[in-house]
Amino acid sequence: MDRRATFKSTWLAFALIAPQLILVFIFFYWPAAQSLFWALTLEAPFGGATQFVGLQNFETVFSDKLYWNSVRVSILFALSSTTLTMVMALLLASFVDRQLAGYRVYRFVYFWPYAIAAPAVGLAFRFIFAPDAGFVSSINKVFPNLWNPALDGLDAFILIVIANSWKMIAYSFIFFLAGLQAIPRTITEAAAMDGAGVLRRLWDLQLPLLAPTFFFLLVINITESFVDSFGIVDIITGGGPARATDLMVFKIYSDGFKGLDYSMAAAQSIVLMVLVVSLTFVQFRYVEKRVHYA
Amino acid sequence: MADIAISNVTKSYGKTAVIHGVDLAIRDGEFVVILGPSGCGKSTLLRMIAGLEEISGGTIAIAGEAVNEKEPRERGCAMVFQNYALYPHFSVAENIGYALKVAGVAKAERMRRVREVAKSVGLEEYLDRKPSQLSGGQRQRVAMGRAMIREPKVFLFDEPLSNLDAKLRVQMRLEIRKLHQRLGATSVFVTHDQVEAMTLADRIVVMNAGKIEQIGTPSEIYDRPETLFVAGFISSPPMNLLEVTIPVRGEAHAGDIVISTPAFLAGKPGAAAMIGVRPEHLEISAQGRFSLQAEFVEKLGSVQLVHGSFAGRDFILQCPATQPVAAGQRLLFDIPAAAMHAFDPATGARIPKVQPAGRQNEPVAA
């Protein structure tokens, strides 16, 4: 079906898309170009002489052990956070879809975390999971020193994964629920008549039919955990302890604005951008082929 | 093979009752059609037999065993849905064989039975297709095959033909009937289409507003409707109904018109009644005692329906297509007493006829 609108004058068409183009230009292409420029120069922290150095900044970045640490942490973070988010979101969505007791309330409540800004989430989790005074500190009374994100890198990592997932589950939940409710109820009923139990139906019918939603959320969640986790890390752990939660996006900030090394930060953001773009490309190119759009 | 015993079954959603105490005994191997207008509770009743709706009150027993608390899969029923409910990402073969796969039947055996069933519903060549690549009729066959492969004790059909075009509907109707003759499984078929009901059923259950109005063979329902609702709902064109009063036995008055009712009405003289007579039973003749001005004429091929008004109500005469009738023309006709049905206008219940001396062909009411 041809759904293209045709305009008599190209002038009108350009006028209509201009606001969007201007926004994208100002907030994406311009900063991206500026970063690329900085990444290829040595930038003085207080302005002044810039010196073109070619790819030297990138060479420095890639030979830095601390940088590779943050790449490793970021990938682990993206994988664990996305897995936790999607599993929990699917679980909650199927509970609500099955109309378990109180589902009308949960349908609303589950979405709220997404409306909370990441630093606020971080602050709440920092208090709740504080090893000495938080809600979870009682576990340390029973098992001394079992939980201490301020000292133990793994604890800190788990904490930011939980906080990020808690926020992101809301988003995935809404999409999963919409996806589940778009599956005609008679299909589930037919499967029930065919003898399939709840889990079997989930596995054989609902999951395959949710594949497009699943794929979309996979892309969104992985991308978000790479680029949108700054607020949580900044408030909860500040990248520590011992760089155990030093995500790429956080390292860009700390190198650039705390270390005042703009050139290094710019080079790192170019790397992160290329990484996210290529991940998304790979996902669309290879994973999408395995998705049945019913 | 199994009989189904439904006793005093009720269904309510919150405070809204949709089925009010239904009793129905379906015999082993019988083909029962539940017929009624939209919203009468017929699909809900079927879904309660299937186990897809909870039973609010009463019991449903299949093969002598109460199934109220049983999961759908434990009831031995297979169901064909109105929208087919095929699994869109499965091939035809996978759709048909899914029940066996769930039951853990080995792949070779499963494929053998899938082929067998596909052959009997004429789908052998389509086994690898996805439902989206099939026509409506073929999808319907897949749904039937999926129900058949389980060799169920009971087949449940939820308006399975209403999404098909008219020609295909007639064809699938025949196939369903043949299938039933071949398999002999107890079948319950829900529809709002009375032609489907008349042609398919061993017995018809007419439902209205959550209650059963009448249970009987198609000819019983047609010849002897037990309530005003059944009289009006069954058959097309609908039965003509006249409001009358009965001043003396054997005579009914509809306004100025006096209708003689020789074999008539056990009821008391002076009572009000509804008299019903089917358009096809009216006798059109030059000696007719009643007359009707034709307002318009519907030609249906073999017959034509003459619409007009009689005794202040819409009235239809059926006459052969050969008879020349035009709008505006006046037709004379008689109402044969034997073809009359009478109902109590307050309760809708049938008023039994009194058996007159010398007439043996009228059924006697209990």
XYZ file of C-alpha atoms in Angstrom, chain A residues 121-236:
116
model
C 16.106 6.337 41.822
C 19.799 6.295 42.703
C 19.234 8.267 45.863
C 16.398 6.007 46.996
C 18.431 2.866 46.370
C 21.456 4.370 48.066
C 19.403 4.811 51.225
C 17.571 1.508 51.035
C 20.737 -0.486 50.416
C 23.099 1.493 52.668
C 25.164 -1.135 54.536
C 25.025 0.579 57.923
C 21.620 2.248 58.127
C 19.535 1.099 55.159
C 16.608 -1.232 55.031
C 18.894 -4.017 53.831
C 21.428 -3.417 56.585
C 19.551 -5.819 58.846
C 21.082 -8.632 56.823
C 24.484 -7.517 58.099
C 23.274 -8.058 61.652
C 22.720 -11.732 60.876
C 25.708 -12.179 58.543
C 28.256 -9.473 59.387
C 29.766 -7.790 56.341
C 27.762 -9.830 53.844
C 26.458 -6.720 52.133
C 28.642 -3.643 51.680
C 28.504 -1.898 48.310
C 30.845 0.788 49.621
C 33.691 -1.715 49.914
C 32.760 -4.745 47.847
C 32.851 -4.195 44.067
C 30.457 -7.039 43.341
C 27.889 -5.704 45.827
C 28.138 -2.268 44.231
C 27.720 -3.759 40.763
C 24.654 -5.771 41.862
C 23.202 -2.634 43.397
C 23.408 -0.538 40.218
C 22.031 -3.449 38.170
C 19.043 -3.713 40.504
C 18.460 0.044 40.542
C 18.666 0.367 36.762
C 16.439 -2.665 36.197
C 13.907 -1.451 38.714
C 13.527 1.704 36.665
C 13.571 -0.018 33.265
C 11.172 -2.869 34.166
C 8.294 -0.379 34.047
C 8.923 0.437 30.408
C 9.325 -3.177 29.297
C 6.328 -4.188 31.395
C 3.998 -1.870 29.489
C 5.219 -3.180 26.137
C 5.025 -6.830 27.185
C 1.552 -6.344 28.605
C 0.354 -4.631 25.439
C 1.928 -7.443 23.403
C 0.292 -10.160 25.511
C -3.089 -8.481 25.316
C -2.796 -8.178 21.551
C -2.724 -11.979 21.310
C -6.346 -13.046 20.763
C -7.678 -14.716 23.886
C -9.182 -17.531 21.845
C -5.671 -18.638 20.825
C -4.769 -19.169 24.462
C -8.114 -20.846 25.013
C -7.616 -23.136 22.035
C -4.254 -24.136 23.492
C -5.881 -24.779 26.842
C -8.363 -27.066 25.084
C -5.418 -28.739 23.351
C -4.109 -29.627 26.775
C -1.320 -27.066 27.199
C -0.829 -25.716 30.720
C 0.041 -22.158 31.630
C 3.825 -22.461 31.215
C 3.518 -24.490 28.045
C 1.255 -21.867 26.515
C 3.682 -19.140 27.522
C 6.561 -20.979 25.907
C 4.872 -22.292 22.747
C 2.503 -19.459 21.932
C 2.885 -16.259 23.862
C 6.670 -15.950 23.668
C 6.914 -16.622 19.910
C 4.043 -14.234 19.254
C 5.760 -11.662 21.451
C 8.988 -11.952 19.459
C 8.695 -8.523 17.790
C 8.090 -6.857 21.164
C 10.907 -8.891 22.677
C 13.318 -7.811 19.986
C 12.337 -4.162 20.259
C 12.810 -4.211 24.038
C 16.153 -5.967 23.700
C 17.488 -3.162 21.512
C 16.039 -0.449 23.741
C 17.232 -1.995 27.011
C 20.782 -2.665 25.840
C 21.093 0.816 24.383
C 19.645 2.412 27.494
C 21.952 0.520 29.823
C 24.943 1.775 27.815
C 23.961 5.406 27.518
C 21.344 6.164 30.163
C 22.812 4.686 33.338
C 24.854 7.738 34.273
C 22.490 9.172 36.894
C 22.253 5.946 38.848
C 25.999 5.300 38.913
C 26.792 8.888 39.787
C 24.508 8.970 42.826
C 24.898 5.417 44.147
